Tab-separated table of C-alpha atoms in Angstrom:
chain	number	residue	atom	x	y	z
A	1	MET	CA	-145.030	-162.831	-7.754
A	2	GLU	CA	-143.455	-165.865	-6.586
A	3	PRO	CA	-139.690	-166.270	-7.961
A	4	VAL	CA	-139.876	-169.461	-10.242
A	5	THR	CA	-137.085	-171.978	-9.415
A	6	GLU	CA	-135.588	-174.685	-12.196
A	7	SER	CA	-136.308	-178.169	-11.257
A	8	ARG	CA	-133.564	-179.840	-9.723
A	9	SER	CA	-133.306	-182.755	-12.402
A	10	ARG	CA	-132.897	-180.021	-15.237
A	11	ARG	CA	-129.450	-179.507	-16.482
A	12	ARG	CA	-128.131	-175.832	-14.874
A	13	MET	CA	-127.512	-173.373	-17.872
A	14	THR	CA	-124.599	-171.287	-18.418
A	15	GLY	CA	-124.380	-167.941	-18.387
A	16	ARG	CA	-124.198	-167.533	-22.270
A	17	GLU	CA	-127.169	-170.017	-22.359
A	18	ARG	CA	-129.379	-168.452	-19.971
A	19	ARG	CA	-128.701	-164.803	-21.850
A	20	GLU	CA	-129.426	-166.298	-25.202
A	21	GLN	CA	-132.726	-168.063	-23.783
A	22	LEU	CA	-133.835	-164.715	-22.375
A	23	ILE	CA	-133.218	-162.735	-25.381
A	24	SER	CA	-134.936	-165.327	-27.829
A	25	ILE	CA	-138.234	-165.171	-25.257
A	26	SER	CA	-138.135	-161.547	-24.932
A	27	ARG	CA	-137.714	-161.266	-28.828
A	28	THR	CA	-140.800	-162.915	-29.415
A	29	LEU	CA	-142.935	-160.996	-26.315
A	30	PHE	CA	-141.213	-157.981	-28.240
A	31	ALA	CA	-143.083	-158.734	-31.876
A	32	GLU	CA	-145.911	-159.900	-30.266
A	33	LYS	CA	-147.007	-157.191	-27.562
A	34	GLY	CA	-144.461	-154.301	-28.228
A	35	PHE	CA	-141.584	-152.825	-26.076
A	36	ASP	CA	-144.614	-150.720	-23.613
A	37	GLY	CA	-146.860	-154.341	-23.460
A	38	THR	CA	-143.764	-156.763	-21.886
A	39	SER	CA	-142.902	-156.885	-18.743
A	40	ILE	CA	-140.145	-158.012	-16.795
A	41	GLU	CA	-141.933	-160.322	-14.708
A	42	GLU	CA	-143.397	-161.900	-18.097
A	43	ILE	CA	-139.888	-162.308	-19.553
A	44	ALA	CA	-138.857	-164.150	-16.229
A	45	ALA	CA	-141.697	-166.037	-16.123
A	46	THR	CA	-142.113	-167.797	-19.414
A	47	ALA	CA	-137.905	-168.112	-18.894
A	48	ARG	CA	-138.861	-169.841	-15.797
A	49	VAL	CA	-136.669	-167.667	-13.921
A	50	SER	CA	-136.613	-165.039	-11.366
A	51	LYS	CA	-136.896	-161.121	-11.885
A	52	PRO	CA	-133.075	-160.555	-10.754
A	53	VAL	CA	-131.822	-163.203	-13.261
A	54	VAL	CA	-132.839	-160.864	-15.898
A	55	TYR	CA	-131.774	-157.909	-14.153
A	56	GLU	CA	-128.283	-159.474	-13.594
A	57	HIS	CA	-127.956	-160.351	-17.233
A	58	PHE	CA	-129.413	-157.010	-19.335
A	59	GLY	CA	-129.974	-154.212	-16.259
A	60	GLY	CA	-133.601	-154.314	-17.076
A	61	LYS	CA	-136.336	-154.553	-19.827
A	62	GLU	CA	-134.754	-151.883	-21.813
A	63	GLY	CA	-131.288	-153.590	-21.906
A	64	VAL	CA	-132.679	-156.529	-23.048
A	65	TYR	CA	-134.564	-154.472	-25.700
A	66	ALA	CA	-131.583	-153.062	-26.928
A	67	VAL	CA	-129.673	-156.529	-27.261
A	68	VAL	CA	-132.706	-157.445	-29.534
A	69	VAL	CA	-133.032	-154.180	-31.817
A	70	ASP	CA	-129.631	-154.563	-32.713
A	71	ARG	CA	-129.058	-158.046	-33.583
A	72	GLU	CA	-131.924	-157.721	-35.731
A	73	MET	CA	-130.735	-154.534	-37.270
A	74	GLN	CA	-127.169	-155.835	-38.339
A	75	LYS	CA	-129.153	-159.310	-39.239
A	76	LEU	CA	-130.903	-157.455	-41.936
A	77	LEU	CA	-128.094	-155.232	-42.402
A	78	GLY	CA	-125.470	-157.988	-43.293
A	79	MET	CA	-127.682	-159.682	-45.307
A	80	ILE	CA	-128.417	-156.623	-47.269
A	81	THR	CA	-124.928	-155.426	-47.483
A	82	GLU	CA	-123.826	-158.908	-49.150
A	83	ALA	CA	-126.652	-158.630	-52.166
A	84	LEU	CA	-125.230	-155.415	-52.865
A	85	ALA	CA	-121.747	-156.775	-53.357
A	86	ALA	CA	-122.639	-158.172	-56.762
A	87	SER	CA	-121.456	-156.827	-59.783
A	88	HIS	CA	-124.405	-155.313	-61.979
A	89	ALA	CA	-126.966	-152.862	-60.310
A	90	LEU	CA	-129.730	-154.987	-61.644
A	91	VAL	CA	-128.582	-158.049	-59.999
A	92	LYS	CA	-127.869	-155.704	-56.913
A	93	LEU	CA	-131.240	-154.603	-57.112
A	94	GLU	CA	-132.809	-157.807	-57.461
A	95	ARG	CA	-130.957	-159.833	-54.513
A	96	ALA	CA	-131.391	-156.733	-52.114
A	97	ALA	CA	-135.065	-156.779	-52.584
A	98	LEU	CA	-135.272	-160.841	-52.297
A	99	ALA	CA	-132.581	-160.204	-48.801
A	100	LEU	CA	-135.285	-158.198	-47.374
A	101	LEU	CA	-138.403	-160.195	-48.733
A	102	ARG	CA	-136.148	-163.241	-47.019
A	103	TYR	CA	-135.463	-161.770	-43.652
A	104	ILE	CA	-139.137	-161.179	-43.449
A	105	GLU	CA	-140.143	-164.791	-44.525
A	106	GLU	CA	-137.537	-165.935	-41.946
A	107	SER	CA	-137.455	-163.715	-39.293
A	108	SER	CA	-141.224	-162.243	-38.953
A	109	GLU	CA	-140.846	-161.627	-35.271
A	110	GLY	CA	-137.622	-159.564	-35.606
A	111	PHE	CA	-139.474	-157.682	-38.418
A	112	ARG	CA	-141.990	-156.913	-36.552
A	113	ILE	CA	-140.062	-155.587	-33.625
A	114	LEU	CA	-138.350	-153.553	-36.299
A	115	VAL	CA	-141.217	-151.698	-37.592
A	116	ARG	CA	-142.686	-150.735	-34.339
A	117	ASP	CA	-142.386	-147.574	-32.790
A	118	SER	CA	-138.772	-148.084	-32.132
A	119	HIS	CA	-138.463	-147.390	-28.002
A	120	ALA	CA	-135.699	-144.380	-27.061
A	121	ALA	CA	-134.209	-146.996	-24.243
A	122	SER	CA	-133.109	-149.156	-27.350
A	123	GLY	CA	-130.140	-147.454	-28.221
A	124	THR	CA	-129.582	-148.571	-31.432
A	125	GLY	CA	-131.875	-146.217	-33.359
A	126	THR	CA	-135.169	-146.862	-35.211
A	127	PHE	CA	-136.151	-148.797	-38.230
A	128	ALA	CA	-135.991	-145.364	-40.245
A	129	SER	CA	-131.687	-145.065	-39.187
A	130	LEU	CA	-131.633	-148.921	-40.361
A	131	ILE	CA	-133.215	-147.217	-43.814
A	132	SER	CA	-130.691	-144.638	-44.019
A	133	GLU	CA	-128.040	-146.699	-43.623
A	134	ILE	CA	-129.047	-149.068	-46.193
A	135	ALA	CA	-129.976	-145.956	-48.256
A	136	SER	CA	-126.385	-144.563	-48.041
A	137	GLN	CA	-124.703	-148.407	-49.568
A	138	VAL	CA	-127.628	-147.811	-52.216
A	139	GLU	CA	-126.271	-144.328	-52.610
A	140	ASP	CA	-122.966	-145.343	-54.112
A	141	VAL	CA	-124.450	-147.743	-56.590
A	142	LEU	CA	-126.819	-145.115	-58.121
A	143	ALA	CA	-124.119	-142.773	-58.181
A	144	ASP	CA	-121.956	-144.792	-60.372
A	145	GLU	CA	-124.813	-145.649	-62.514
A	146	PHE	CA	-125.983	-141.691	-62.890
A	147	ALA	CA	-122.019	-141.128	-64.168
A	148	GLY	CA	-122.327	-144.043	-66.555
A	149	ARG	CA	-125.810	-142.823	-68.017
A	150	ASP	CA	-124.781	-138.715	-67.768
A	151	TYR	CA	-127.492	-137.958	-65.007
A	152	ASP	CA	-126.328	-135.755	-62.004
A	153	PRO	CA	-124.544	-137.786	-59.450
A	154	LYS	CA	-125.726	-135.650	-56.718
A	155	LEU	CA	-129.190	-136.925	-57.274
A	156	ALA	CA	-127.772	-139.892	-56.026
A	157	PRO	CA	-129.075	-139.697	-52.299
A	158	MET	CA	-132.240	-138.437	-52.970
A	159	TYR	CA	-133.051	-141.382	-55.418
A	160	ALA	CA	-131.807	-144.132	-52.841
A	161	GLN	CA	-134.158	-142.586	-50.189
A	162	MET	CA	-136.804	-143.003	-52.584
A	163	LEU	CA	-135.655	-146.673	-54.277
A	164	VAL	CA	-135.031	-148.174	-50.132
A	165	GLY	CA	-138.307	-147.048	-48.880
A	166	MET	CA	-139.951	-148.025	-51.449
A	167	VAL	CA	-138.848	-151.583	-50.738
A	168	ALA	CA	-139.229	-151.112	-47.193
A	169	LEU	CA	-142.888	-150.171	-47.582
A	170	THR	CA	-143.282	-153.225	-49.748
A	171	GLY	CA	-141.559	-155.362	-47.179
A	172	GLN	CA	-143.588	-154.215	-44.305
A	173	TRP	CA	-147.015	-154.643	-46.306
A	174	TRP	CA	-146.346	-158.413	-47.302
A	175	LEU	CA	-144.891	-159.214	-43.578
A	176	ASP	CA	-148.857	-160.258	-43.379
A	177	ALA	CA	-150.189	-160.178	-46.690
A	178	ARG	CA	-147.093	-163.497	-47.660
A	179	LYS	CA	-148.619	-163.063	-51.345
A	180	PRO	CA	-147.350	-163.431	-53.639
A	181	ALA	CA	-144.507	-165.442	-53.013
A	182	ARG	CA	-141.271	-163.558	-52.261
A	183	GLU	CA	-139.976	-164.332	-55.555
A	184	GLU	CA	-142.598	-163.084	-57.448
A	185	VAL	CA	-143.133	-159.785	-55.057
A	186	ALA	CA	-138.982	-158.960	-55.601
A	187	ALA	CA	-139.791	-159.142	-59.034
A	188	HIS	CA	-142.641	-157.047	-59.296
A	189	LEU	CA	-140.712	-154.258	-56.706
A	190	VAL	CA	-137.554	-154.474	-59.693
A	191	ASN	CA	-139.832	-153.794	-62.765
A	192	LEU	CA	-140.915	-150.675	-60.992
A	193	ALA	CA	-137.766	-149.809	-59.898
A	194	TRP	CA	-136.309	-150.599	-63.050
A	195	ASN	CA	-138.343	-150.050	-65.556
A	196	GLY	CA	-140.575	-147.233	-64.381
A	197	LEU	CA	-143.902	-146.807	-64.787
A	198	THR	CA	-143.902	-146.227	-68.798
A	199	GLY	CA	-141.910	-149.187	-69.084
A	200	LEU	CA	-143.362	-151.979	-66.624
A	201	ASP	CA	-143.478	-155.243	-67.968
A	202	PRO	CA	-146.926	-157.076	-67.942
A	203	GLN	CA	-145.265	-160.668	-66.673
A	204	PRO	CA	-141.937	-159.664	-64.518
A	205	SER	CA	-139.789	-162.388	-63.326
A	206	LEU	CA	-136.348	-162.409	-61.655
A	207	SER	CA	-133.250	-163.098	-64.037
A	208	LEU	CA	-132.045	-166.827	-64.311
A	209	ALA	CA	-129.621	-166.417	-62.228
A	210	THR	CA	-130.852	-164.853	-59.154
A	211	ARG	CA	-134.119	-167.448	-59.753
A	212	GLN	CA	-131.009	-170.276	-59.375
A	213	GLN	CA	-129.816	-168.569	-56.234
A	214	ALA	CA	-133.640	-167.969	-54.312
A	215	GLN	CA	-134.195	-171.855	-55.063
A	216	VAL	CA	-130.993	-173.121	-53.437
A	217	ILE	CA	-131.846	-170.570	-50.429
A	218	ARG	CA	-135.216	-172.308	-50.208
A	219	SER	CA	-133.411	-175.620	-50.205
A	220	ARG	CA	-130.898	-174.688	-47.623
A	221	PRO	CA	-133.249	-172.214	-44.915
A	222	GLY	CA	-130.894	-170.338	-43.156
A	223	GLU	CA	-127.998	-170.403	-45.148
A	224	TRP	CA	-126.297	-168.457	-47.898
A	225	VAL	CA	-124.969	-169.264	-51.267
A	226	ASN	CA	-121.555	-169.834	-50.818
A	227	ASP	CA	-118.938	-167.795	-52.399
A	228	LYS	CA	-118.231	-170.671	-55.325
A	229	GLU	CA	-121.912	-171.079	-56.005
A	230	LEU	CA	-121.937	-167.236	-55.977
A	231	ARG	CA	-119.514	-166.637	-58.458
A	232	GLU	CA	-121.047	-169.205	-60.857
A	233	LEU	CA	-124.545	-167.451	-60.446
A	234	GLU	CA	-123.033	-164.466	-61.340
A	235	LYS	CA	-121.193	-165.925	-64.618
A	236	ALA	CA	-124.507	-167.366	-65.536
A	237	ARG	CA	-126.491	-163.975	-64.908
A	238	GLU	CA	-123.706	-161.982	-66.412
A	239	LYS	CA	-123.604	-163.901	-69.661
A	240	GLU	CA	-127.345	-163.567	-69.656
A	241	LEU	CA	-127.345	-160.028	-68.940
A	242	LYS	CA	-124.740	-160.093	-72.214
A	243	GLU	CA	-126.966	-161.862	-74.505
A	244	ALA	CA	-129.748	-159.458	-73.643
A	245	GLU	CA	-127.964	-156.273	-74.498
A	246	LYS	CA	-126.694	-158.265	-77.935
A	247	ALA	CA	-131.000	-158.685	-78.212
A	248	ARG	CA	-131.671	-155.166	-77.971
A	249	GLN	CA	-128.899	-153.855	-79.760
A	250	ARG	CA	-130.554	-155.934	-82.520
A	251	GLU	CA	-133.518	-154.422	-82.031
A	252	LEU	CA	-132.260	-150.897	-81.719
A	253	LYS	CA	-130.494	-151.592	-85.125
A	254	GLU	CA	-133.477	-153.188	-86.721
A	255	ALA	CA	-135.425	-150.208	-85.233
A	256	GLU	CA	-132.962	-147.527	-86.368
A	257	LYS	CA	-132.988	-149.393	-90.222
A	258	ALA	CA	-136.838	-149.356	-90.297
A	259	ARG	CA	-136.554	-145.829	-89.004
A	260	LEU	CA	-134.600	-144.810	-92.205
A	261	ARG	CA	-136.582	-146.943	-94.790
A	262	GLU	CA	-139.580	-145.080	-93.748
A	263	LEU	CA	-137.613	-141.711	-93.971
A	264	LYS	CA	-136.572	-142.451	-97.711
A	265	GLU	CA	-140.096	-143.734	-98.516
A	266	ARG	CA	-141.183	-140.271	-96.822
A	267	GLU	CA	-138.567	-138.415	-98.595
A	268	ARG	CA	-139.135	-140.094	-102.065
A	269	GLN	CA	-143.040	-139.218	-101.884
A	270	LEU	CA	-142.318	-135.483	-100.879
A	271	LYS	CA	-140.078	-135.764	-104.030
A	272	GLU	CA	-143.317	-137.069	-105.850
A	273	ALA	CA	-145.541	-134.506	-104.503
A	274	GLU	CA	-143.185	-131.673	-105.329
A	275	LYS	CA	-142.401	-132.990	-108.926
A	276	GLU	CA	-146.378	-133.254	-108.930
A	277	ARG	CA	-146.977	-129.954	-107.814
A	278	GLU	CA	-144.310	-128.355	-110.171
A	279	ARG	CA	-146.200	-129.920	-113.286
A	280	LEU	CA	-149.642	-128.897	-112.117
A	281	LEU	CA	-147.993	-125.087	-111.445
A	282	LYS	CA	-146.605	-125.052	-114.899
A	283	GLU	CA	-149.653	-126.461	-116.348
A	284	ALA	CA	-151.529	-123.778	-114.394
A	285	GLU	CA	-148.996	-121.289	-115.839
A	286	LYS	CA	-149.237	-122.590	-119.332
A	287	ALA	CA	-153.462	-122.357	-119.072
A	288	ARG	CA	-152.992	-118.860	-118.076
A	289	GLU	CA	-150.865	-117.774	-120.585
A	290	ARG	CA	-153.433	-119.472	-123.208
A	291	GLU	CA	-155.665	-117.602	-121.537
A	292	GLU	CA	-154.123	-114.396	-122.044
A	293	ARG	CA	-153.416	-114.650	-125.517
A	294	LEU	CA	-156.991	-115.498	-126.056
A	295	ARG	CA	-157.972	-112.249	-124.084
A	296	GLN	CA	-155.812	-110.040	-125.978
A	297	ARG	CA	-156.630	-111.695	-129.084
A	298	GLU	CA	-160.588	-110.999	-128.504
A	299	ALA	CA	-159.687	-107.647	-127.413
A	300	ARG	CA	-158.340	-106.897	-130.776
A	301	LEU	CA	-161.266	-108.491	-132.387
A	302	ALA	CA	-163.023	-106.124	-130.749
A	303	GLU	CA	-161.240	-103.423	-131.478
A	304	ARG	CA	-161.356	-104.088	-135.338
A	305	ALA	CA	-165.469	-104.458	-135.230
A	306	ALA	CA	-165.372	-101.357	-133.641
A	307	ARG	CA	-163.756	-99.537	-136.115
A	308	LEU	CA	-165.855	-101.430	-139.199
A	309	GLU	CA	-168.953	-100.143	-137.248
A	310	GLN	CA	-167.497	-96.921	-137.316
A	311	GLY	CA	-166.542	-96.720	-141.628
A	312	GLU	CA	-162.805	-96.319	-140.270
A	313	PRO	CA	-160.956	-98.957	-142.927
A	314	SER	CA	-159.669	-102.059	-141.229
A	315	GLU	CA	-155.474	-102.456	-141.102
């Protein structure tokens, strides 16, 4: 294959610009064809450079692949880590799920590369190792939650793998499905992870603060909410959670009052039933005594009649 040379009229790229161009082209090709399906010749031809240029920058296909994979892993890990900086566990879960779905939506090529069977040449690990790294951070969050709820913190690593695995597999499915919208998918993910099957909300939605954050993100693609906005949204979310907790406590108190009323009514009914039972027993005892007296009287009369028949004087 003849080397492809640049036009003299075109501005010559700097070494850094050329490197970024090759990374971008390789990223697209690896996402479409995978590592084995992509060749140095194709990378060079698409970039309109000679193969030695690619070798000069990366040492070969393995080198550029390792750089692409490492960048995608660091980008995704950074987004997830930032999401886990929220204060409330539910907010962490919401924002982590949204961060993954946002990454998939904005960096589809990168996610396709990560979820493929990683080539040993990447030198940066596999998607499974990335998931494990994220799970290790989630593990700390769960350990704190478990300790506060009297669960065994030693189970946190297992639950972290379950939780992150559920979100990651859903992300792989959504990569191609793309329906429903990412906020709705995140709401359903959180619904299952937070409420469990027995407490599923039939119409789940993200918290108000998280929805507001998602709207800001959509209005500024490629950016993240700044610290001031994040703090404001966090305050709004904390207020929402406190109000929801108050409402839940009110519901619990009302339910407790209803339960006590039910117990008192049941106790009253039991007392009345006991009184009725005792009354019936007394009446039955009186009837038995009357029957016994009648039986004894009949026996005496029968005895007297027998004596009269025998001519014995009556007493």
